[in-house]
mmCIF file of C-alpha atoms and ligand atoms in Angstrom:
data_model
loop_
_atom_site.group_PDB
_atom_site.id
_atom_site.type_symbol
_atom_site.label_atom_id
_atom_site.label_comp_id
_atom_site.label_asym_id
_atom_site.label_seq_id
_atom_site.Cartn_x
_atom_site.Cartn_y
_atom_site.Cartn_z
ATOM 1 C CA UNK A 972 0.000 0.000 0.000
ATOM 2 C CA UNK A 973 2.291 2.747 1.326
ATOM 3 C CA UNK A 974 0.464 5.932 0.383
ATOM 4 C CA UNK A 975 3.351 7.886 1.779
ATOM 5 C CA UNK A 976 5.794 6.272 -0.593
ATOM 6 C CA UNK A 977 3.391 6.937 -3.441
ATOM 7 C CA UNK A 978 3.117 10.581 -2.518
ATOM 8 C CA UNK A 979 6.859 10.871 -2.225
ATOM 9 C CA UNK A 980 7.345 9.290 -5.620
ATOM 10 C CA UNK A 981 4.835 11.303 -7.607
ATOM 11 C CA UNK A 982 6.303 14.743 -8.125
ATOM 12 C CA UNK A 983 4.046 17.684 -8.775
ATOM 13 C CA UNK A 984 5.323 20.796 -10.512
ATOM 14 C CA UNK A 985 3.510 23.954 -11.456
ATOM 15 C CA UNK A 986 3.695 24.452 -15.208
ATOM 16 C CA UNK A 987 3.727 27.674 -17.209
ATOM 17 C CA UNK A 988 4.562 28.557 -20.794
ATOM 18 C CA UNK A 989 2.983 29.805 -23.992
ATOM 19 C CA UNK A 990 0.605 26.878 -24.472
ATOM 20 C CA UNK A 991 -0.633 27.127 -20.908
ATOM 21 C CA UNK A 992 -1.123 30.884 -21.385
ATOM 22 C CA UNK A 993 -3.306 30.158 -24.396
ATOM 23 C CA UNK A 994 -5.520 27.673 -22.570
ATOM 24 C CA UNK A 995 -5.810 29.987 -19.582
ATOM 25 C CA UNK A 996 -6.318 33.251 -21.433
ATOM 26 C CA UNK A 997 -8.693 31.892 -24.033
ATOM 27 C CA UNK A 998 -10.942 29.874 -21.729
ATOM 28 C CA UNK A 999 -13.756 31.303 -19.660
ATOM 29 C CA UNK A 1000 -13.475 28.493 -17.181
ATOM 30 C CA UNK A 1001 -9.966 27.955 -15.920
ATOM 31 C CA UNK A 1002 -8.432 26.569 -12.752
ATOM 32 C CA UNK A 1003 -6.061 28.753 -10.693
ATOM 33 C CA UNK A 1004 -3.053 26.918 -12.149
ATOM 34 C CA UNK A 1005 -1.794 23.920 -14.078
ATOM 35 C CA UNK A 1006 0.414 21.068 -12.933
ATOM 36 C CA UNK A 1007 2.735 18.555 -14.486
ATOM 37 C CA UNK A 1008 2.753 15.375 -12.495
ATOM 38 C CA UNK A 1009 5.173 12.490 -12.212
ATOM 39 C CA UNK A 1010 7.959 11.445 -14.557
ATOM 40 C CA UNK A 1011 5.629 11.499 -17.555
ATOM 41 C CA UNK A 1012 4.586 15.119 -16.960
ATOM 42 C CA UNK A 1013 0.872 14.459 -16.917
ATOM 43 C CA UNK A 1014 -0.960 17.751 -17.242
ATOM 44 C CA UNK A 1015 -3.845 18.467 -14.866
ATOM 45 C CA UNK A 1016 -5.515 21.463 -13.220
ATOM 46 C CA UNK A 1017 -3.968 22.538 -9.941
ATOM 47 C CA UNK A 1018 -6.920 21.117 -7.969
ATOM 48 C CA UNK A 1019 -5.274 17.739 -8.472
ATOM 49 C CA UNK A 1020 -2.747 18.450 -5.725
ATOM 50 C CA UNK A 1021 -5.488 18.480 -3.127
ATOM 51 C CA UNK A 1022 -6.831 15.086 -4.181
ATOM 52 C CA UNK A 1023 -3.727 13.216 -5.221
ATOM 53 C CA UNK A 1024 -3.396 10.974 -2.196
ATOM 54 C CA UNK A 1025 -7.121 10.290 -2.192
ATOM 55 C CA UNK A 1026 -6.813 9.001 -5.753
ATOM 56 C CA UNK A 1027 -3.694 6.923 -5.274
ATOM 57 C CA UNK A 1028 -4.935 5.384 -2.013
ATOM 58 C CA UNK A 1029 -8.513 4.956 -3.232
ATOM 59 C CA UNK A 1030 -9.826 1.568 -2.014
ATOM 60 C CA UNK A 1031 -10.514 -0.802 -4.873
ATOM 61 C CA UNK A 1032 -12.766 -3.893 -4.741
ATOM 62 C CA UNK A 1033 -12.360 -7.042 -6.816
ATOM 63 C CA UNK A 1034 -15.855 -6.754 -8.298
ATOM 64 C CA UNK A 1035 -15.452 -3.114 -9.371
ATOM 65 C CA UNK A 1036 -15.564 -2.467 -13.088
ATOM 66 C CA UNK A 1037 -13.492 0.457 -14.341
ATOM 67 C CA UNK A 1038 -13.510 2.261 -17.664
ATOM 68 C CA UNK A 1039 -10.264 4.128 -18.276
ATOM 69 C CA UNK A 1040 -9.499 6.273 -21.310
ATOM 70 C CA UNK A 1041 -7.737 9.344 -22.566
ATOM 71 C CA UNK A 1042 -10.549 11.953 -22.834
ATOM 72 C CA UNK A 1043 -12.839 11.899 -25.862
ATOM 73 C CA UNK A 1044 -11.973 8.346 -26.805
ATOM 74 C CA UNK A 1045 -15.400 6.757 -26.375
ATOM 75 C CA UNK A 1046 -15.582 6.671 -22.582
ATOM 76 C CA UNK A 1047 -19.302 7.318 -22.234
ATOM 77 C CA UNK A 1048 -20.134 4.873 -24.992
ATOM 78 C CA UNK A 1049 -18.102 2.123 -23.321
ATOM 79 C CA UNK A 1050 -19.533 3.038 -19.915
ATOM 80 C CA UNK A 1051 -23.039 2.408 -21.198
ATOM 81 C CA UNK A 1052 -22.097 -0.953 -22.706
ATOM 82 C CA UNK A 1053 -20.402 -1.983 -19.457
ATOM 83 C CA UNK A 1054 -23.155 -0.654 -17.199
ATOM 84 C CA UNK A 1055 -25.857 -2.518 -19.104
ATOM 85 C CA UNK A 1056 -23.875 -5.738 -18.849
ATOM 86 C CA UNK A 1057 -23.220 -5.578 -15.125
ATOM 87 C CA UNK A 1058 -26.379 -3.875 -13.861
ATOM 88 C CA UNK A 1059 -30.120 -4.222 -14.253
ATOM 89 C CA UNK A 1060 -31.207 -2.253 -17.311
ATOM 90 C CA UNK A 1061 -34.805 -2.380 -16.103
ATOM 91 C CA UNK A 1062 -34.021 -0.807 -12.724
ATOM 92 C CA UNK A 1063 -34.858 2.860 -12.016
ATOM 93 C CA UNK A 1064 -31.097 3.459 -11.719
ATOM 94 C CA UNK A 1065 -30.774 2.902 -15.475
ATOM 95 C CA UNK A 1066 -32.386 6.267 -16.115
ATOM 96 C CA UNK A 1067 -29.957 8.196 -13.910
ATOM 97 C CA UNK A 1068 -27.403 10.394 -15.654
ATOM 98 C CA UNK A 1069 -24.191 8.538 -16.393
ATOM 99 C CA UNK A 1070 -22.231 10.694 -13.961
ATOM 100 C CA UNK A 1071 -24.425 9.420 -11.111
ATOM 101 C CA UNK A 1072 -24.387 5.694 -11.818
ATOM 102 C CA UNK A 1073 -20.881 5.457 -13.312
ATOM 103 C CA UNK A 1074 -19.041 8.272 -11.520
ATOM 104 C CA UNK A 1075 -15.914 10.003 -12.672
ATOM 105 C CA UNK A 1076 -13.161 9.411 -10.101
ATOM 106 C CA UNK A 1077 -11.344 12.714 -10.517
ATOM 107 C CA UNK A 1078 -14.286 14.980 -11.319
ATOM 108 C CA UNK A 1079 -13.306 17.275 -8.445
ATOM 109 C CA UNK A 1080 -9.971 17.902 -10.132
ATOM 110 C CA UNK A 1081 -11.462 18.717 -13.481
ATOM 111 C CA UNK A 1082 -14.524 20.585 -12.403
ATOM 112 C CA UNK A 1083 -14.816 21.204 -8.679
ATOM 113 C CA UNK A 1084 -18.430 22.152 -8.054
ATOM 114 C CA UNK A 1085 -17.839 24.001 -4.846
ATOM 115 C CA UNK A 1086 -14.408 25.575 -5.059
ATOM 116 C CA UNK A 1087 -14.801 29.289 -4.665
ATOM 117 C CA UNK A 1088 -11.636 29.974 -6.641
ATOM 118 C CA UNK A 1089 -13.064 28.335 -9.662
ATOM 119 C CA UNK A 1090 -14.894 30.966 -11.704
ATOM 120 C CA UNK A 1091 -17.204 28.386 -13.146
ATOM 121 C CA UNK A 1092 -20.212 29.428 -11.123
ATOM 122 C CA UNK A 1093 -19.998 32.904 -12.587
ATOM 123 C CA UNK A 1094 -20.958 31.611 -15.967
ATOM 124 C CA UNK A 1095 -22.539 28.234 -15.422
ATOM 125 C CA UNK A 1096 -25.165 26.486 -13.443
ATOM 126 C CA UNK A 1097 -23.286 23.950 -11.394
ATOM 127 C CA UNK A 1098 -26.143 23.034 -9.160
ATOM 128 C CA UNK A 1099 -26.614 19.725 -10.894
ATOM 129 C CA UNK A 1100 -23.086 18.599 -10.172
ATOM 130 C CA UNK A 1101 -22.471 16.715 -6.989
ATOM 131 C CA UNK A 1102 -19.032 16.025 -5.604
ATOM 132 C CA UNK A 1103 -17.935 12.761 -7.063
ATOM 133 C CA UNK A 1104 -17.142 11.411 -3.597
ATOM 134 C CA UNK A 1105 -20.786 11.651 -2.552
ATOM 135 C CA UNK A 1106 -21.722 9.543 -5.528
ATOM 136 C CA UNK A 1107 -18.886 7.032 -5.213
ATOM 137 C CA UNK A 1108 -19.521 6.438 -1.533
ATOM 138 C CA UNK A 1109 -23.139 5.531 -2.228
ATOM 139 C CA UNK A 1110 -22.422 3.155 -5.092
ATOM 140 C CA UNK A 1111 -23.666 -0.395 -4.655
ATOM 141 C CA UNK A 1112 -21.459 -3.319 -5.635
ATOM 142 C CA UNK A 1113 -20.407 -4.004 -8.255
ATOM 143 C CA UNK A 1114 -19.232 -0.409 -8.494
ATOM 144 C CA UNK A 1115 -18.744 1.085 -11.950
ATOM 145 C CA UNK A 1116 -16.128 3.847 -12.049
ATOM 146 C CA UNK A 1117 -14.706 6.005 -14.834
ATOM 147 C CA UNK A 1118 -11.294 7.637 -14.876
ATOM 148 C CA UNK A 1119 -9.113 9.426 -17.383
ATOM 149 C CA UNK A 1120 -6.080 9.228 -15.116
ATOM 150 C CA UNK A 1121 -3.044 7.607 -16.705
ATOM 151 C CA UNK A 1122 -1.726 4.354 -15.274
ATOM 152 C CA UNK A 1123 0.797 5.958 -12.945
ATOM 153 C CA UNK A 1124 -1.793 8.187 -11.227
ATOM 154 C CA UNK A 1125 -4.597 5.654 -10.847
ATOM 155 C CA UNK A 1126 -5.356 4.034 -7.468
ATOM 156 C CA UNK A 1127 -2.450 1.783 -6.529
ATOM 157 C CA UNK A 1128 -4.757 -1.032 -5.456
ATOM 158 C CA UNK A 1129 -5.928 -1.489 -9.054
ATOM 159 C CA UNK A 1130 -2.704 -3.365 -9.701
ATOM 160 C CA UNK A 1131 -3.012 -5.728 -6.685
ATOM 161 C CA UNK A 1132 -6.755 -6.192 -6.372
ATOM 162 C CA UNK A 1133 -7.086 -6.383 -10.170
ATOM 163 C CA UNK A 1134 -10.721 -5.573 -10.815
ATOM 164 C CA UNK A 1135 -11.811 -5.580 -14.445
ATOM 165 C CA UNK A 1136 -10.618 -2.533 -16.377
ATOM 166 C CA UNK A 1137 -11.823 -1.700 -19.871
ATOM 167 C CA UNK A 1138 -9.451 0.683 -21.637
ATOM 168 C CA UNK A 1139 -10.500 2.402 -24.873
ATOM 169 C CA UNK A 1140 -8.346 4.354 -27.294
ATOM 170 C CA UNK A 1141 -9.280 6.459 -30.306
ATOM 171 C CA UNK A 1142 -7.389 7.863 -33.262
ATOM 172 C CA UNK A 1143 -5.728 10.897 -31.668
ATOM 173 C CA UNK A 1144 -6.728 13.098 -34.596
ATOM 174 C CA UNK A 1145 -10.393 12.426 -33.838
ATOM 175 C CA UNK A 1146 -9.826 12.562 -30.082
ATOM 176 C CA UNK A 1147 -8.133 15.955 -30.556
ATOM 177 C CA UNK A 1148 -10.966 17.389 -32.672
ATOM 178 C CA UNK A 1149 -13.532 16.059 -30.207
ATOM 179 C CA UNK A 1150 -11.496 17.517 -27.318
ATOM 180 C CA UNK A 1151 -11.445 20.912 -29.036
ATOM 181 C CA UNK A 1152 -15.246 20.987 -29.242
ATOM 182 C CA UNK A 1153 -15.455 19.674 -25.688
ATOM 183 C CA UNK A 1154 -13.262 22.565 -24.541
ATOM 184 C CA UNK A 1155 -15.451 25.076 -26.338
ATOM 185 C CA UNK A 1156 -18.527 23.540 -24.738
ATOM 186 C CA UNK A 1157 -17.229 22.940 -21.245
ATOM 187 C CA UNK A 1158 -14.450 25.476 -20.753
ATOM 188 C CA UNK A 1159 -15.729 28.231 -23.011
ATOM 189 C CA UNK A 1160 -12.480 27.923 -24.989
ATOM 190 C CA UNK A 1161 -12.532 30.648 -27.632
ATOM 191 C CA UNK A 1162 -9.180 30.133 -29.287
ATOM 192 C CA UNK A 1163 -8.951 28.618 -32.750
ATOM 193 C CA UNK A 1164 -8.844 24.926 -33.489
ATOM 194 C CA UNK A 1165 -5.312 25.526 -34.805
ATOM 195 C CA UNK A 1166 -4.248 26.840 -31.412
ATOM 196 C CA UNK A 1167 -5.893 23.858 -29.771
ATOM 197 C CA UNK A 1168 -4.112 21.386 -32.067
ATOM 198 C CA UNK A 1169 -0.755 22.987 -31.205
ATOM 199 C CA UNK A 1170 -1.500 22.587 -27.511
ATOM 200 C CA UNK A 1171 -2.604 18.990 -28.003
ATOM 201 C CA UNK A 1172 0.505 18.077 -29.998
ATOM 202 C CA UNK A 1173 2.686 19.789 -27.431
ATOM 203 C CA UNK A 1174 1.079 17.446 -24.861
ATOM 204 C CA UNK A 1175 -0.194 20.380 -22.827
ATOM 205 C CA UNK A 1176 -3.852 19.419 -22.790
ATOM 206 C CA UNK A 1177 -5.461 17.833 -19.723
ATOM 207 C CA UNK A 1178 -4.284 14.238 -19.216
ATOM 208 C CA UNK A 1179 -1.564 14.545 -21.855
ATOM 209 C CA UNK A 1180 0.776 13.054 -22.918
ATOM 210 C CA UNK A 1181 -1.671 11.147 -25.083
ATOM 211 C CA UNK A 1182 0.659 8.400 -26.305
ATOM 212 C CA UNK A 1183 2.052 7.468 -22.912
ATOM 213 C CA UNK A 1184 -1.527 7.154 -21.673
ATOM 214 C CA UNK A 1185 -2.405 4.731 -24.463
ATOM 215 C CA UNK A 1186 0.857 2.805 -24.620
ATOM 216 C CA UNK A 1187 1.013 2.113 -20.894
ATOM 217 C CA UNK A 1188 -2.313 0.284 -21.181
ATOM 218 C CA UNK A 1189 -1.377 -1.293 -24.494
ATOM 219 C CA UNK A 1190 1.596 -2.913 -22.743
ATOM 220 C CA UNK A 1191 -0.785 -4.416 -20.156
ATOM 221 C CA UNK A 1192 -3.379 -5.604 -22.695
ATOM 222 C CA UNK A 1193 -2.668 -9.304 -22.153
ATOM 223 C CA UNK A 1194 -3.372 -9.141 -18.434
ATOM 224 C CA UNK A 1195 -6.499 -11.019 -17.521
ATOM 225 C CA UNK A 1196 -8.167 -8.068 -15.827
ATOM 226 C CA UNK A 1197 -7.594 -5.652 -18.701
ATOM 227 C CA UNK A 1198 -9.519 -5.349 -21.950
ATOM 228 C CA UNK A 1199 -8.047 -2.995 -24.531
ATOM 229 C CA UNK A 1200 -10.551 -1.658 -27.076
ATOM 230 C CA UNK A 1201 -10.570 0.808 -29.939
ATOM 231 C CA UNK A 1202 -13.299 3.329 -30.743
ATOM 232 C CA UNK A 1203 -12.935 2.489 -34.436
ATOM 233 C CA UNK A 1204 -13.653 -1.203 -33.784
ATOM 234 C CA UNK A 1205 -16.735 -0.226 -31.808
ATOM 235 C CA UNK A 1206 -17.916 1.774 -34.807
ATOM 236 C CA UNK A 1207 -17.174 -1.094 -37.173
ATOM 237 C CA UNK A 1208 -18.990 -3.838 -35.284
ATOM 238 C CA UNK A 1209 -20.535 -2.883 -31.971
ATOM 239 C CA UNK A 1210 -22.262 -6.263 -31.612
ATOM 240 C CA UNK A 1211 -18.873 -8.000 -31.711
ATOM 241 C CA UNK A 1212 -17.538 -5.620 -29.072
ATOM 242 C CA UNK A 1213 -20.598 -6.177 -26.883
ATOM 243 C CA UNK A 1214 -19.922 -9.922 -27.022
ATOM 244 C CA UNK A 1215 -16.242 -9.328 -26.276
ATOM 245 C CA UNK A 1216 -16.970 -7.092 -23.292
ATOM 246 C CA UNK A 1217 -19.588 -9.552 -21.979
ATOM 247 C CA UNK A 1218 -17.114 -12.382 -22.252
ATOM 248 C CA UNK A 1219 -14.440 -10.322 -20.484
ATOM 249 C CA UNK A 1220 -16.857 -9.514 -17.665
ATOM 250 C CA UNK A 1221 -17.993 -13.143 -17.397
ATOM 251 C CA UNK A 1222 -21.551 -12.335 -18.472
ATOM 252 C CA UNK A 1223 -23.566 -14.617 -20.673
ATOM 253 C CA UNK A 1224 -25.579 -12.810 -23.303
ATOM 254 C CA UNK A 1225 -27.821 -14.260 -25.969
ATOM 255 C CA UNK A 1226 -28.170 -12.753 -29.412
ATOM 256 C CA UNK A 1227 -31.375 -10.986 -28.464
ATOM 257 C CA UNK A 1228 -29.569 -9.172 -25.662
ATOM 258 C CA UNK A 1229 -26.659 -8.362 -27.952
ATOM 259 C CA UNK A 1230 -29.078 -6.881 -30.498
ATOM 260 C CA UNK A 1231 -30.874 -4.880 -27.808
ATOM 261 C CA UNK A 1232 -27.635 -3.524 -26.390
ATOM 262 C CA UNK A 1233 -26.209 -2.703 -29.811
ATOM 263 C CA UNK A 1234 -29.270 -0.660 -30.624
ATOM 264 C CA UNK A 1235 -29.432 0.917 -27.147
ATOM 265 C CA UNK A 1236 -25.789 2.026 -27.463
ATOM 266 C CA UNK A 1237 -26.035 3.350 -31.015
ATOM 267 C CA UNK A 1238 -25.118 6.998 -31.429
ATOM 268 C CA UNK A 1239 -28.693 8.071 -32.169
ATOM 269 C CA UNK A 1240 -30.163 6.200 -29.189
ATOM 270 C CA UNK A 1241 -27.528 7.515 -26.801
ATOM 271 C CA UNK A 1242 -27.919 11.025 -28.161
ATOM 272 C CA UNK A 1243 -31.634 10.975 -27.400
ATOM 273 C CA UNK A 1244 -31.303 9.318 -24.016
ATOM 274 C CA UNK A 1245 -30.940 11.788 -21.095
ATOM 275 C CA UNK A 1246 -29.204 9.049 -19.097
ATOM 276 C CA UNK A 1247 -26.398 8.819 -21.639
ATOM 277 C CA UNK A 1248 -26.166 12.085 -23.557
ATOM 278 C CA UNK A 1249 -24.477 14.158 -20.813
ATOM 279 C CA UNK A 1250 -26.686 17.040 -21.874
ATOM 280 C CA UNK A 1251 -27.660 18.354 -18.484
ATOM 281 C CA UNK A 1252 -24.935 17.943 -15.932
ATOM 282 C CA UNK A 1253 -23.627 21.391 -16.640
ATOM 283 C CA UNK A 1254 -24.673 24.439 -18.552
ATOM 284 C CA UNK A 1255 -22.205 25.549 -21.238
ATOM 285 C CA UNK A 1256 -20.891 29.057 -20.481
ATOM 286 C CA UNK A 1257 -21.678 30.867 -23.734
ATOM 287 C CA UNK A 1258 -24.248 30.904 -26.501
ATOM 288 C CA UNK A 1259 -21.576 29.537 -28.821
ATOM 289 C CA UNK A 1260 -20.739 26.668 -26.519
ATOM 290 C CA UNK A 1261 -24.410 25.828 -26.020
ATOM 291 C CA UNK A 1262 -24.595 24.949 -29.701
ATOM 292 C CA UNK A 1263 -22.146 22.077 -29.223
ATOM 293 C CA UNK A 1264 -23.639 18.858 -27.933
ATOM 294 C CA UNK A 1265 -21.697 16.306 -25.923
ATOM 295 C CA UNK A 1266 -23.005 13.708 -28.387
ATOM 296 C CA UNK A 1267 -21.606 15.816 -31.172
ATOM 297 C CA UNK A 1268 -20.913 13.712 -34.217
ATOM 298 C CA UNK A 1269 -19.679 10.236 -33.202
ATOM 299 C CA UNK A 1270 -17.770 9.486 -36.383
ATOM 300 C CA UNK A 1271 -14.464 7.982 -37.371
ATOM 301 C CA UNK A 1272 -12.405 10.392 -39.468
ATOM 302 C CA UNK A 1273 -14.096 13.683 -38.583
ATOM 303 C CA UNK A 1274 -10.528 15.036 -38.454
ATOM 304 C CA UNK A 1275 -10.769 15.249 -42.249
ATOM 305 C CA UNK A 1276 -13.168 18.148 -41.813
ATOM 306 C CA UNK A 1277 -10.972 20.069 -39.371
ATOM 307 C CA UNK A 1278 -7.242 19.375 -39.771
ATOM 308 C CA UNK A 1279 -5.041 20.766 -42.519
ATOM 309 C CA UNK A 1280 -2.108 19.085 -44.285
ATOM 310 C CA UNK A 1281 0.493 20.624 -42.026
ATOM 311 C CA UNK A 1282 -1.314 19.520 -38.917
ATOM 312 C CA UNK A 1283 -1.588 15.986 -40.258
ATOM 313 C CA UNK A 1284 2.137 15.983 -40.881
ATOM 314 C CA UNK A 1285 2.696 17.168 -37.335
ATOM 315 C CA UNK A 1286 0.411 14.397 -36.031
ATOM 316 C CA UNK A 1287 2.455 11.845 -37.934
ATOM 317 C CA UNK A 1288 5.799 13.088 -36.628
ATOM 318 C CA UNK A 1289 4.447 13.229 -33.092
ATOM 319 C CA UNK A 1290 2.962 9.739 -33.384
ATOM 320 C CA UNK A 1291 6.038 8.104 -34.853
ATOM 321 C CA UNK A 1292 8.203 9.664 -32.190
ATOM 322 C CA UNK A 1293 6.165 8.012 -29.445
ATOM 323 C CA UNK A 1294 5.645 4.746 -31.286
ATOM 324 C CA UNK A 1295 9.302 4.114 -31.969
ATOM 325 C CA UNK A 1296 10.128 0.693 -30.594
ATOM 326 C CA UNK A 1297 6.485 -0.057 -29.800
ATOM 327 C CA UNK A 1298 4.400 -2.852 -31.317
ATOM 328 C CA UNK A 1299 1.267 -0.671 -31.189
ATOM 329 C CA UNK A 1300 -0.201 -1.269 -34.656
ATOM 330 C CA UNK A 1301 -2.734 1.512 -35.109
ATOM 331 C CA UNK A 1302 -2.863 5.117 -36.289
ATOM 332 C CA UNK A 1303 0.494 5.174 -38.014
ATOM 333 C CA UNK A 1304 -0.726 5.526 -41.593
ATOM 334 C CA UNK A 1305 -1.139 9.259 -41.541
ATOM 335 C CA UNK A 1306 -0.345 9.995 -45.183
HETATM 336 S S1 PPS B 957 -15.330 12.307 -22.198
HETATM 337 O O1 PPS B 957 -15.833 13.689 -21.968
HETATM 338 O O2 PPS B 957 -13.863 12.290 -22.259
HETATM 339 O O3 PPS B 957 -15.845 11.331 -21.252
HETATM 340 O O4 PPS B 957 -15.853 11.959 -23.663
HETATM 341 P P1 PPS B 957 -15.970 10.506 -24.297
HETATM 342 O O5 PPS B 957 -17.227 9.887 -23.857
HETATM 343 O O6 PPS B 957 -14.709 9.749 -24.105
HETATM 344 O O7 PPS B 957 -16.021 10.836 -25.838
HETATM 345 C C1 PPS B 957 -17.057 11.571 -26.423
HETATM 346 C C2 PPS B 957 -17.020 11.223 -27.892
HETATM 347 O O8 PPS B 957 -17.601 9.917 -28.086
HETATM 348 C C3 PPS B 957 -18.696 10.038 -28.972
HETATM 349 N N1 PPS B 957 -19.729 9.048 -28.655
HETATM 350 C C4 PPS B 957 -20.120 8.097 -29.509
HETATM 351 N N2 PPS B 957 -19.694 7.789 -30.759
HETATM 352 C C5 PPS B 957 -20.336 6.778 -31.390
HETATM 353 N N3 PPS B 957 -21.358 6.083 -30.861
HETATM 354 C C6 PPS B 957 -21.809 6.360 -29.617
HETATM 355 N N4 PPS B 957 -22.822 5.658 -29.112
HETATM 356 C C7 PPS B 957 -21.175 7.401 -28.887
HETATM 357 N N5 PPS B 957 -21.352 7.947 -27.653
HETATM 358 C C8 PPS B 957 -20.466 8.943 -27.530
HETATM 359 C C9 PPS B 957 -19.177 11.472 -28.786
HETATM 360 O O9 PPS B 957 -19.999 11.874 -29.822
HETATM 361 C C10 PPS B 957 -17.836 12.184 -28.730
HETATM 362 O O10 PPS B 957 -17.178 12.218 -29.996
HETATM 363 P P2 PPS B 957 -17.304 13.401 -31.052
HETATM 364 O O11 PPS B 957 -16.312 13.077 -32.118
HETATM 365 O O12 PPS B 957 -17.011 14.679 -30.353
HETATM 366 O O13 PPS B 957 -18.703 13.329 -31.558
#
């Protein structure tokens, strides 16, 4: 266990610089500062410092089911598949917002609902957000928990207790575009997409560096308690993924259930379902950001509509640099 050792080992540094200035100056909703954490320089809002030991020493149970991703990689989609497989889809709980039945471990770091330093309440209605701890403490077993934290910052017990963890990755070009729109919607980011792409490729966006996040789970993909999925495979054949996730979780499903779940988790169904569309848990800060829906587009290759040739070249260089020496087979064909 040794929380103390953990705390001693994970270094936290305040980070500044031109990219951070852009995020801070061009967002309506910003934390008081930004941190780089640990040897991999994971970027998070300064609220993280307050919660770090609570995250690393968070008690884990063997029957928990976790969904871990880099942001905008298909988290909510996977959460719904997982939730429906481990819980009762006919129970009243099924109609609760995702955040309440499948809570987000580090929500208080990303969007603290009560911190008076956080200017969020000036522009948004946060009354619908509850501290994540209130929700997590009330969860009934088997608990379903979401996190975007990279491997090194996740609860230490995950690696001894070994509950099931579903990890999902997405083409970083699509994750980046989705993250840009997310930042406009949630942070009131009013810089250009080009500025956002620069920040993303400089690994100065929340939870960056992207590739270390993905590759650290890729390396663990053969472990029995880890299932590594791709957004693009979910798009290609969701029924196959439903069967794969069910098998991983030790759940028997017949073809009727697979068909039901595949339809229930389609983009259009999730977009129209208040329990899955994340439409209400906060109010976007501007008229512009209100136009962007959480369930925005849900496509593979939307980057084609937003990234220029130079940016694609930069994505390729960045990708190849991280993938050198790795057997990770995806997202290398950027020509
Ligand atoms: S978050 O905020 O990090 O938890 O976001 P996350 O859920 O990981 O990613 C949101 C993107 O996933 C898309 N999405 C889906 N795509 C296809 N089918 C279904 N059912 C589905 N549900 C969510 C969502 O639209 C976001 O992607 P973009 O590209 O922005 O549309």
